[in-house]
Short mmCIF file of C-alpha atoms in Angstrom, two decimals:
data_model
loop_
_atom_site.label_atom_id
_atom_site.label_comp_id
_atom_site.label_asym_id
_atom_site.label_seq_id
_atom_site.Cartn_x
_atom_site.Cartn_y
_atom_site.Cartn_z
CA MET A 1173 11.33 -58.85 -5.72
CA PRO A 1174 15.08 -58.62 -4.94
CA LYS A 1175 15.88 -57.14 -1.53
CA LYS A 1176 17.67 -54.06 -2.91
CA TYR A 1177 14.62 -53.10 -5.01
CA THR A 1178 12.31 -53.78 -2.05
CA ARG A 1179 14.36 -51.36 0.07
CA LEU A 1180 14.29 -48.74 -2.73
CA PHE A 1181 10.54 -49.13 -3.15
CA SER A 1182 10.01 -48.76 0.61
CA LEU A 1183 12.17 -45.64 0.64
CA LEU A 1184 10.13 -44.08 -2.16
CA LEU A 1185 6.90 -44.86 -0.32
CA ALA A 1186 8.32 -43.21 2.79
CA LEU A 1187 9.25 -40.12 0.81
CA LEU A 1188 5.88 -39.72 -0.87
CA PRO A 1189 4.16 -37.85 2.01
CA TRP A 1190 7.15 -35.47 2.26
CA LEU A 1191 7.17 -34.91 -1.50
CA ALA A 1192 3.44 -34.21 -1.44
CA VAL A 1193 3.90 -31.57 1.28
CA ALA A 1194 6.88 -29.99 -0.48
CA GLN A 1195 4.87 -29.62 -3.70
CA THR A 1196 2.01 -27.70 -2.05
CA SER A 1197 1.41 -24.42 -0.30
CA SER A 1198 -0.61 -24.36 2.89
CA ILE A 1199 -1.21 -21.22 4.97
CA GLU A 1200 -3.39 -21.68 8.04
CA ILE A 1201 -5.01 -18.49 9.38
CA HIS A 1202 -6.27 -17.98 12.94
CA LEU A 1203 -7.36 -14.43 13.71
CA PRO A 1204 -10.14 -14.51 16.34
CA HIS A 1205 -10.57 -10.73 16.28
CA GLN A 1206 -11.32 -10.92 12.53
CA ALA A 1207 -14.01 -13.62 12.75
CA ASN A 1208 -16.27 -13.73 9.68
CA ASP A 1209 -14.10 -11.12 7.94
CA THR A 1210 -12.67 -11.35 4.43
CA VAL A 1211 -8.92 -11.94 4.13
CA VAL A 1212 -6.95 -11.48 0.93
CA LEU A 1213 -3.67 -13.24 0.21
CA GLY A 1214 -1.56 -11.11 -2.11
CA HIS A 1215 1.98 -10.90 -3.37
CA TYR A 1216 4.35 -8.14 -4.36
CA PHE A 1217 5.59 -7.85 -7.91
CA ASN A 1218 7.63 -4.92 -9.14
CA SER A 1219 6.69 -3.13 -5.89
CA LYS A 1220 2.94 -3.44 -6.53
CA ILE A 1221 0.56 -5.80 -4.75
CA TYR A 1222 -1.52 -8.37 -6.64
CA ALA A 1223 -4.20 -10.63 -5.17
CA ASN A 1224 -3.68 -14.41 -5.13
CA ASP A 1225 -6.74 -15.64 -3.28
CA THR A 1226 -9.57 -14.55 -0.99
CA LEU A 1227 -11.32 -16.33 1.85
CA ILE A 1228 -13.86 -15.54 4.56
CA LEU A 1229 -12.77 -16.55 8.05
CA ASN A 1230 -15.21 -18.66 10.04
CA SER A 1231 -16.89 -17.70 13.32
CA THR A 1232 -13.69 -18.43 15.27
CA GLY A 1233 -11.47 -16.50 12.87
CA GLN A 1234 -10.00 -19.54 11.15
CA GLY A 1235 -9.32 -20.10 7.46
CA HIS A 1236 -6.96 -21.91 5.14
CA PHE A 1237 -5.22 -20.86 1.93
CA HIS A 1238 -4.19 -23.95 0.02
CA SER A 1239 -2.56 -24.45 -3.36
CA LYS A 1240 -1.74 -27.77 -5.02
CA GLN A 1241 1.36 -26.13 -6.48
CA PRO A 1242 3.93 -24.15 -4.49
CA LEU A 1243 3.53 -20.41 -4.82
CA PRO A 1244 6.39 -18.47 -6.41
CA GLN A 1245 8.90 -17.46 -3.75
CA GLY A 1246 8.77 -13.84 -2.67
CA ILE A 1247 7.20 -11.47 -0.16
CA TYR A 1248 3.48 -11.98 0.38
CA VAL A 1249 0.87 -9.94 2.21
CA LEU A 1250 -2.11 -10.95 4.31
CA TYR A 1251 -4.56 -8.10 3.76
CA LEU A 1252 -7.65 -7.41 5.89
CA ASP A 1253 -8.17 -3.69 5.25
CA LYS A 1254 -6.11 -0.61 4.43
CA ASN A 1255 -4.98 -0.36 8.06
CA THR A 1256 -4.47 -4.06 8.76
CA PHE A 1257 -2.05 -6.12 6.71
CA PHE A 1258 0.93 -8.36 7.35
CA ASP A 1259 3.95 -9.01 5.14
CA PHE A 1260 5.68 -12.38 5.22
CA LEU A 1261 8.24 -14.27 3.18
CA LEU A 1262 7.57 -17.51 1.33
CA GLY A 1263 10.59 -19.65 0.50
CA GLU A 1264 10.77 -23.32 -0.46
CA ASP A 1265 8.86 -24.60 2.59
CA GLN A 1266 5.35 -23.17 2.40
CA GLN A 1267 3.64 -25.01 5.26
CA LEU A 1268 2.93 -22.29 7.81
CA SER A 1269 0.34 -20.79 10.09
CA ILE A 1270 -0.38 -17.17 10.92
CA SER A 1271 -2.23 -16.31 14.10
CA GLN A 1272 -2.96 -13.45 16.46
CA ASN A 1273 -4.62 -13.28 19.83
CA LYS A 1274 -4.05 -10.13 21.89
CA GLY A 1275 -0.44 -9.40 20.97
CA PRO A 1276 1.40 -9.11 17.66
CA ILE A 1277 0.83 -11.53 14.81
CA GLN A 1278 2.63 -14.85 15.29
CA LEU A 1279 4.01 -17.02 12.52
CA SER A 1280 5.00 -20.68 12.81
CA GLY A 1281 5.92 -23.49 10.47
CA ALA A 1282 8.14 -22.73 7.48
CA LYS A 1283 11.65 -21.83 8.69
CA GLU A 1284 12.36 -19.12 6.13
CA SER A 1285 9.08 -17.43 6.97
CA GLN A 1286 10.00 -17.51 10.67
CA TRP A 1287 13.50 -16.20 9.95
CA PHE A 1288 12.02 -13.29 8.05
CA GLN A 1289 9.65 -12.47 10.87
CA ASP A 1290 12.53 -12.53 13.37
CA PHE A 1291 14.51 -10.32 10.98
CA ARG A 1292 11.68 -7.79 10.84
CA ASN A 1293 11.33 -7.78 14.63
CA TYR A 1294 15.08 -7.25 15.07
CA MET A 1295 15.15 -4.40 12.56
CA ALA A 1296 12.14 -2.73 14.18
CA HIS A 1297 13.88 -2.90 17.57
CA GLN A 1298 17.12 -1.45 16.16
CA GLN A 1299 15.21 1.29 14.35
CA ALA A 1300 13.45 2.27 17.56
CA GLN A 1301 16.80 2.56 19.33
CA SER A 1302 18.20 4.60 16.47
CA ASN A 1303 15.23 6.98 16.57
CA GLN A 1304 15.66 7.51 20.31
CA LEU A 1305 19.36 8.29 19.89
CA ARG A 1306 18.68 10.71 17.03
CA GLN A 1307 16.10 12.55 19.13
CA LYS A 1308 18.68 12.88 21.91
CA LEU A 1309 21.25 14.09 19.37
CA GLN A 1310 18.94 16.88 18.23
CA LYS A 1311 18.59 18.12 21.82
CA ALA A 1312 22.22 17.61 22.87
CA GLN A 1313 24.26 20.79 23.30
CA VAL A 1314 27.41 19.61 25.09
CA LEU A 1315 30.16 18.37 22.74
CA ASP A 1316 30.92 15.29 24.86
CA SER A 1317 27.25 14.26 24.77
CA ILE A 1318 27.05 14.78 20.99
CA GLN A 1319 30.17 12.67 20.39
CA SER A 1320 28.90 9.95 22.75
CA ILE A 1321 25.54 9.70 20.95
CA GLN A 1322 27.23 9.66 17.56
CA GLN A 1323 29.45 6.81 18.75
CA GLN A 1324 26.38 4.87 19.93
CA LEU A 1325 24.77 5.36 16.53
CA ARG A 1326 27.89 4.03 14.80
CA GLN A 1327 27.90 1.00 17.10
CA LEU A 1328 24.23 0.41 16.33
CA ASP A 1329 25.01 0.46 12.58
CA GLU A 1330 27.88 -1.99 13.13
CA GLN A 1331 25.59 -4.33 15.08
CA VAL A 1332 23.02 -4.31 12.28
CA LEU A 1333 25.66 -4.95 9.62
CA SER A 1334 27.12 -7.80 11.68
CA PHE A 1335 23.62 -9.27 12.13
CA TRP A 1336 22.99 -9.19 8.38
CA LYS A 1337 26.26 -10.92 7.60
CA THR A 1338 25.65 -13.58 10.25
CA GLU A 1339 22.14 -14.27 8.94
CA ILE A 1340 23.36 -14.56 5.35
CA SER A 1341 26.09 -17.01 6.36
CA ARG A 1342 23.77 -19.02 8.62
CA THR A 1343 21.02 -19.42 6.03
CA GLN A 1344 23.14 -19.56 2.88
CA GLY A 1345 21.32 -20.92 -0.18
CA SER A 1346 17.85 -19.81 0.94
CA PHE A 1347 15.73 -17.05 -0.53
CA TYR A 1348 15.77 -15.46 2.91
CA ALA A 1349 19.57 -15.12 2.68
CA THR A 1350 19.22 -13.63 -0.82
CA PHE A 1351 16.74 -11.09 0.50
CA VAL A 1352 18.86 -10.10 3.50
CA SER A 1353 21.88 -9.69 1.21
CA THR A 1354 20.10 -6.84 -0.57
CA ASN A 1355 20.51 -4.75 2.58
CA LEU A 1356 24.31 -4.87 2.43
CA PRO A 1357 25.77 -1.53 1.29
CA PRO A 1358 27.82 -1.47 -1.93
CA SER A 1359 31.55 -1.76 -1.33
CA THR A 1360 33.74 1.36 -1.45
CA PRO A 1361 37.39 1.51 -2.50
CA LYS A 1362 39.84 1.59 0.39
CA THR A 1363 42.70 2.90 -1.74
CA PHE A 1364 43.12 4.81 -4.99
CA PRO A 1365 45.54 4.27 -7.87
CA ASP A 1366 48.70 6.32 -7.43
CA SER A 1367 48.01 8.19 -10.68
CA ILE A 1368 44.88 9.85 -9.24
CA HIS A 1369 45.71 9.95 -5.54
CA HIS A 1370 46.32 13.72 -5.45
CA ASN A 1371 43.82 14.76 -8.13
CA ASP A 1372 40.35 15.44 -6.69
CA SER A 1373 38.62 15.48 -10.09
CA LEU A 1374 40.08 12.13 -11.13
CA LYS A 1375 39.33 10.72 -7.69
CA ALA A 1376 35.68 11.80 -7.96
CA ALA A 1377 35.41 10.18 -11.40
CA TYR A 1378 37.01 6.99 -10.04
CA LEU A 1379 34.54 6.88 -7.13
CA TYR A 1380 31.60 7.44 -9.48
CA ASN A 1381 32.64 4.62 -11.81
CA TYR A 1382 33.40 2.32 -8.88
CA ARG A 1383 30.00 2.89 -7.28
CA LYS A 1384 28.25 2.39 -10.62
CA ALA A 1385 30.14 -0.88 -11.25
CA HIS A 1386 29.51 -2.26 -7.75
CA TYR A 1387 25.98 -1.02 -7.08
CA TRP A 1388 24.40 -4.42 -7.76
CA ASP A 1389 27.05 -6.50 -5.92
CA HIS A 1390 24.62 -7.68 -3.22
CA PHE A 1391 21.42 -7.46 -5.22
CA ASP A 1392 20.85 -10.06 -7.91
CA LEU A 1393 18.71 -8.04 -10.31
CA TYR A 1394 18.10 -11.14 -12.40
CA ASP A 1395 16.65 -13.20 -9.53
CA ILE A 1396 12.93 -13.14 -10.25
CA ARG A 1397 12.21 -13.74 -6.55
CA LEU A 1398 13.52 -10.25 -5.73
CA TRP A 1399 11.05 -8.79 -8.20
CA ARG A 1400 8.37 -10.30 -5.96
CA THR A 1401 9.32 -7.94 -3.12
CA PRO A 1402 8.48 -4.32 -2.29
CA ILE A 1403 12.11 -3.17 -2.66
CA ILE A 1404 12.88 -3.55 -6.38
CA GLU A 1405 11.41 -0.29 -7.68
CA ALA A 1406 13.20 1.88 -5.11
CA ARG A 1407 16.54 0.26 -6.01
CA LEU A 1408 16.03 0.76 -9.72
CA LYS A 1409 15.02 4.40 -9.22
CA GLU A 1410 18.04 5.05 -7.02
CA PHE A 1411 20.43 3.55 -9.57
CA PHE A 1412 18.98 5.21 -12.67
CA ASN A 1413 18.01 8.56 -11.15
CA GLU A 1414 20.64 9.14 -8.45
CA VAL A 1415 23.70 6.93 -8.92
CA LEU A 1416 24.06 7.50 -12.67
CA ILE A 1417 24.88 10.92 -14.07
CA GLN A 1418 21.68 12.13 -15.70
CA HIS A 1419 23.03 12.19 -19.22
CA PRO A 1420 22.40 9.71 -22.07
CA ASP A 1421 26.12 8.91 -22.30
CA SER A 1422 25.95 7.55 -18.76
CA VAL A 1423 22.42 6.15 -18.54
CA LEU A 1424 22.04 4.48 -21.94
CA PRO A 1425 25.12 2.17 -21.82
CA SER A 1426 24.22 1.06 -18.28
CA ALA A 1427 20.62 0.45 -19.31
CA ILE A 1428 21.59 -1.66 -22.30
CA GLN A 1429 24.14 -3.64 -20.29
CA LEU A 1430 21.56 -4.56 -17.64
CA ILE A 1431 18.82 -5.30 -20.16
CA GLU A 1432 21.06 -7.53 -22.27
CA GLY A 1433 22.05 -9.46 -19.14
CA SER A 1434 18.39 -10.09 -18.30
CA LYS A 1435 17.41 -11.80 -21.53
CA ALA A 1436 17.91 -15.29 -20.09
CA GLN A 1437 15.04 -14.48 -17.70
CA PRO A 1438 12.12 -13.36 -19.93
CA GLU A 1439 10.03 -12.07 -17.03
CA VAL A 1440 12.90 -9.97 -15.72
CA PHE A 1441 13.74 -8.81 -19.26
CA GLN A 1442 10.16 -7.63 -19.73
CA ASN A 1443 9.85 -5.76 -16.45
CA LEU A 1444 13.35 -4.29 -16.41
CA THR A 1445 13.06 -2.98 -19.97
CA SER A 1446 9.60 -1.57 -19.26
CA PHE A 1447 10.82 0.17 -16.12
CA ILE A 1448 13.81 1.82 -17.81
CA LEU A 1449 11.76 2.94 -20.82
CA ASN A 1450 9.03 4.47 -18.64
CA ASN A 1451 11.56 6.00 -16.25
CA SER A 1452 13.35 7.77 -19.11
CA ALA A 1453 10.05 9.01 -20.55
CA GLN A 1454 9.01 10.47 -17.18
CA SER A 1455 12.38 11.99 -16.29
CA LYS A 1456 12.57 15.69 -15.45
CA TYR A 1457 15.79 15.89 -17.48
CA MET A 1458 15.22 16.75 -21.15
CA SER A 1459 18.17 14.65 -22.31
CA MET A 1460 16.55 11.45 -21.01
CA GLU A 1461 14.26 11.60 -24.04
CA ASN A 1462 17.34 10.41 -25.97
CA VAL A 1463 17.37 7.27 -23.81
CA PHE A 1464 13.66 6.69 -24.43
CA VAL A 1465 14.06 6.87 -28.20
CA ALA A 1466 17.16 4.64 -28.27
CA LEU A 1467 15.57 1.93 -26.09
CA ALA A 1468 12.26 2.09 -27.96
CA GLN A 1469 14.03 1.56 -31.27
CA LYS A 1470 16.34 -1.18 -29.96
CA TYR A 1471 13.83 -3.29 -28.03
CA TYR A 1472 10.26 -2.27 -28.84
CA LEU A 1473 10.19 -1.48 -32.52
CA ASN A 1474 12.35 -4.39 -33.68
CA GLY A 1475 10.10 -7.07 -32.18
CA GLU A 1476 12.06 -7.99 -29.04
CA ALA A 1477 9.36 -6.65 -26.69
CA PHE A 1478 7.22 -9.80 -26.92
CA TRP A 1479 4.83 -8.56 -24.24
CA ILE A 1480 3.38 -5.50 -26.02
CA SER A 1481 0.25 -5.37 -28.13
CA ASP A 1482 0.15 -4.06 -31.68
CA LYS A 1483 -1.63 -0.95 -30.38
CA THR A 1484 1.08 -0.27 -27.80
CA LYS A 1485 3.78 -0.78 -30.41
CA GLU A 1486 1.96 1.64 -32.70
CA ASN A 1487 1.80 4.27 -29.92
CA ILE A 1488 5.51 3.89 -29.12
CA ALA A 1489 6.38 4.12 -32.82
CA ARG A 1490 4.39 7.34 -33.03
CA GLU A 1491 6.28 8.82 -30.06
CA VAL A 1492 9.62 7.89 -31.60
CA HIS A 1493 8.50 9.38 -34.92
CA PHE A 1494 7.80 12.75 -33.27
CA ARG A 1495 10.87 12.80 -31.00
CA LYS A 1496 13.81 11.29 -32.90
CA ASN A 1497 14.53 14.36 -35.07
CA ASN A 1498 14.63 16.90 -32.24
CA LEU A 1499 16.64 15.24 -29.49
CA LEU A 1500 19.05 17.27 -27.42
CA GLY A 1501 22.46 17.27 -29.09
CA ASN A 1502 20.97 16.87 -32.57
CA THR A 1503 21.52 19.48 -35.24
CA ALA A 1504 18.22 21.25 -35.82
CA LYS A 1505 16.39 20.46 -39.05
CA GLU A 1506 16.31 23.27 -41.60
CA LEU A 1507 13.21 25.46 -41.70
CA LEU A 1508 12.91 27.51 -44.88
CA LEU A 1509 9.70 29.48 -44.35
CA GLU A 1510 7.99 32.63 -45.61
CA ASP A 1511 7.91 35.86 -43.61
CA GLU A 1512 5.00 38.34 -43.68
CA ASN A 1513 6.23 39.74 -47.01
CA GLY A 1514 6.53 36.37 -48.74
CA GLN A 1515 10.31 36.27 -48.51
CA TYR A 1516 11.88 32.94 -47.51
CA GLN A 1517 13.95 32.91 -44.33
CA SER A 1518 16.38 30.14 -43.33
CA LEU A 1519 16.72 28.91 -39.77
CA LEU A 1520 20.20 27.51 -40.33
CA GLN A 1521 21.52 30.80 -41.72
CA GLN A 1522 20.94 32.77 -38.53
CA GLY A 1523 24.37 34.10 -37.53
CA THR A 1524 23.88 34.78 -33.81
CA ASN A 1525 25.42 32.82 -30.94
CA TYR A 1526 21.98 31.50 -29.99
CA THR A 1527 18.67 31.03 -31.78
CA VAL A 1528 15.30 30.56 -30.15
CA ILE A 1529 12.66 28.78 -32.23
CA VAL A 1530 9.12 29.28 -31.01
CA PHE A 1531 6.06 27.64 -32.57
CA TRP A 1532 2.87 29.48 -31.68
CA GLU A 1533 -0.70 30.43 -32.60
CA PRO A 1534 -2.49 33.73 -31.86
CA ASP A 1535 -5.61 32.02 -30.50
CA CYS A 1536 -3.64 29.80 -28.07
CA GLY A 1537 -4.26 30.91 -24.48
CA HIS A 1538 -0.69 30.31 -23.30
CA CYS A 1539 0.72 31.90 -26.46
CA LYS A 1540 -1.21 35.13 -25.86
CA GLN A 1541 0.70 35.50 -22.60
CA GLN A 1542 4.07 33.97 -23.41
CA ILE A 1543 4.79 35.35 -26.91
CA PRO A 1544 4.78 39.00 -25.73
CA GLN A 1545 6.85 37.90 -22.70
CA LEU A 1546 9.36 36.18 -24.94
CA PHE A 1547 9.67 39.33 -27.04
CA ASN A 1548 9.88 41.85 -24.20
CA GLU A 1549 11.66 39.93 -21.45
CA VAL A 1550 14.03 37.75 -23.47
CA PHE A 1551 14.56 39.07 -26.99
CA LEU A 1552 14.69 42.81 -26.18
CA ALA A 1553 16.78 42.18 -23.08
CA ALA A 1554 19.43 40.23 -25.03
CA ASP A 1555 22.35 41.54 -27.08
CA PRO A 1556 21.12 41.61 -30.74
CA SER A 1557 24.33 39.87 -31.83
CA ASP A 1558 23.77 37.15 -29.23
CA LEU A 1559 20.20 36.07 -29.91
CA SER A 1560 17.85 35.73 -32.86
CA VAL A 1561 14.26 34.49 -32.59
CA PHE A 1562 12.71 32.39 -35.33
CA ALA A 1563 8.98 32.68 -34.56
CA VAL A 1564 6.89 30.15 -36.50
CA PHE A 1565 3.14 30.74 -36.81
CA THR A 1566 1.68 27.22 -36.99
CA GLY A 1567 -1.74 28.12 -38.44
CA THR A 1568 -3.04 29.25 -41.83
CA ASP A 1569 -5.08 32.38 -41.00
CA LYS A 1570 -2.66 35.09 -42.12
CA GLN A 1571 -4.91 37.94 -40.99
CA ALA A 1572 -5.11 36.65 -37.41
CA TRP A 1573 -1.32 36.21 -37.41
CA THR A 1574 -0.42 39.67 -38.74
CA ASP A 1575 -3.02 41.33 -36.50
CA PHE A 1576 -1.33 39.78 -33.45
CA LEU A 1577 2.11 40.88 -34.67
CA LYS A 1578 0.91 44.47 -35.08
CA GLN A 1579 -0.98 44.52 -31.78
CA HIS A 1580 2.11 43.48 -29.80
CA GLU A 1581 4.66 45.18 -32.07
CA LEU A 1582 6.68 42.01 -32.55
CA ASN A 1583 9.28 43.62 -34.77
CA GLY A 1584 12.96 42.73 -35.00
CA TRP A 1585 12.73 38.98 -34.82
CA LEU A 1586 11.90 36.69 -37.74
CA ASN A 1587 8.16 36.06 -38.02
CA VAL A 1588 7.55 33.21 -40.44
CA TRP A 1589 4.83 30.74 -41.40
CA ASP A 1590 4.14 27.72 -43.60
CA PRO A 1591 0.92 28.57 -45.48
CA GLN A 1592 0.87 25.28 -47.42
CA GLN A 1593 1.97 23.21 -44.39
CA THR A 1594 4.65 21.45 -46.45
CA SER A 1595 7.76 21.87 -44.27
CA ASN A 1596 6.91 18.95 -41.93
CA PHE A 1597 7.74 21.16 -38.93
CA ARG A 1598 5.17 19.41 -36.73
CA VAL A 1599 7.03 16.10 -36.98
CA ASN A 1600 10.58 17.47 -37.12
CA TYR A 1601 9.99 19.60 -34.02
CA ASN A 1602 7.30 17.58 -32.22
CA VAL A 1603 4.79 20.42 -32.41
CA ARG A 1604 1.65 18.85 -31.02
CA SER A 1605 0.87 21.75 -28.71
CA THR A 1606 1.83 25.41 -28.54
CA PRO A 1607 3.85 27.27 -27.56
CA MET A 1608 6.83 25.01 -28.21
CA ILE A 1609 10.19 26.68 -27.58
CA TYR A 1610 13.67 25.44 -28.58
CA LEU A 1611 17.11 26.89 -27.90
CA LEU A 1612 19.96 26.34 -30.40
CA ASP A 1613 23.63 27.28 -30.20
CA ALA A 1614 25.69 28.93 -32.97
CA ASN A 1615 26.07 25.55 -34.74
CA LYS A 1616 22.30 25.02 -34.54
CA THR A 1617 22.73 22.19 -32.05
CA ILE A 1618 19.61 21.72 -29.91
CA LEU A 1619 20.44 22.80 -26.34
CA GLY A 1620 16.94 22.81 -24.91
CA LYS A 1621 13.30 22.16 -25.81
CA GLN A 1622 9.85 22.72 -24.33
CA LEU A 1623 11.41 25.64 -22.50
CA THR A 1624 9.62 28.22 -20.38
CA ILE A 1625 10.16 31.98 -20.45
CA GLU A 1626 11.69 31.78 -16.96
CA GLN A 1627 14.20 29.16 -18.09
CA LEU A 1628 15.26 31.33 -21.04
CA LYS A 1629 15.57 34.40 -18.81
CA ALA A 1630 17.73 32.43 -16.39
CA PHE A 1631 19.91 31.09 -19.22
CA PHE A 1632 20.57 34.43 -20.88
CA GLY A 1633 20.96 36.14 -17.53
CA ALA A 1634 23.69 33.65 -16.61
CA ASN A 1635 25.38 34.00 -20.01
CA ARG A 1636 25.65 37.78 -20.05
#
């Protein structure tokens, strides 16, 4: 064999042990105080913990987690019980040992794992100092002392920020550096364009748009490794529920922009889209239902959501079916229904500034309380030219309906029903439970839905 090939072959043989180590994951455990106990190795994903493996330590507290393939990089947890667990980082090098004698848990081996442990220790020390200073600040009464403590707190923040930047520079290219970068605060503008410099409203809008555009500067949302940490959910919630104005015109474009950018990473695409859809569905703001419907139609009902079952898709389609016609900002669908005398009444022909639509049944427990309240505390208290009430009986027992109307003297608003159930009001107004209350403006635009009596009283009290 020629010499140059002999040297190459020898080099490859020398590299084989290193390559074998690099392609495996080995975590040695030595916890004498947990001898014969069960230990679970888990990992974070989307801020939840999932189990990877389980072992029982021997009589000296030793055990070994081993995988022939490297584990996905991220934050892992060594779990003994609900009060005893230990988080650690796994980067490229996954040959490490975790031990504990009398003191704190010690980690050795993989550099990134050690760096992360040192990072955690440093942050715990700085946090303890910060807590002490804040306790002193609460008790301080002399101005000089207050200013001195505040200065110390600022210096502590500067030290932490400097430490983060040094660590990122020192370990550039590692997952550890990527993780530390997520702690850096978003940048803020140091100057403003001359055109808005003296206009507070324009300056506030500029700051909002700047923060929104730069929120993810130090957090690579598309790095799947960061989804394997406990921090991702909190960041997403902060961005979508606090940074963004809680209106579809703000949330929906940002959601679509981030989702579209994630498509190159299917796992991120799946989890990001799922988070935003669920977050919009659970929002306390009524208008976020618009975001839910738009995202469901764009990604779930057109086949892009590859991860959902046919049953889940069917359930989402059903929700969209019931919600899409009664979103905030929509013009209300016409209701042409009979009153007690068999005369047809039109919702869209009500000429008042506001119209309340209420769907109710006389045998509904909540309706028995809220319908008289709506009549006495909202309708009678309002200016007749300001408010009309279109009260829709959702059942078919006319006698029960008219008896309730007479009992509570519900005269003066429009009492209507759909005896043949042909108006499709249940779908058009998402009437799956009663009472269901909507508020419309003079143009019959939906201003609110699923409203309470207290919300209506507050609205009309503020608009008098």
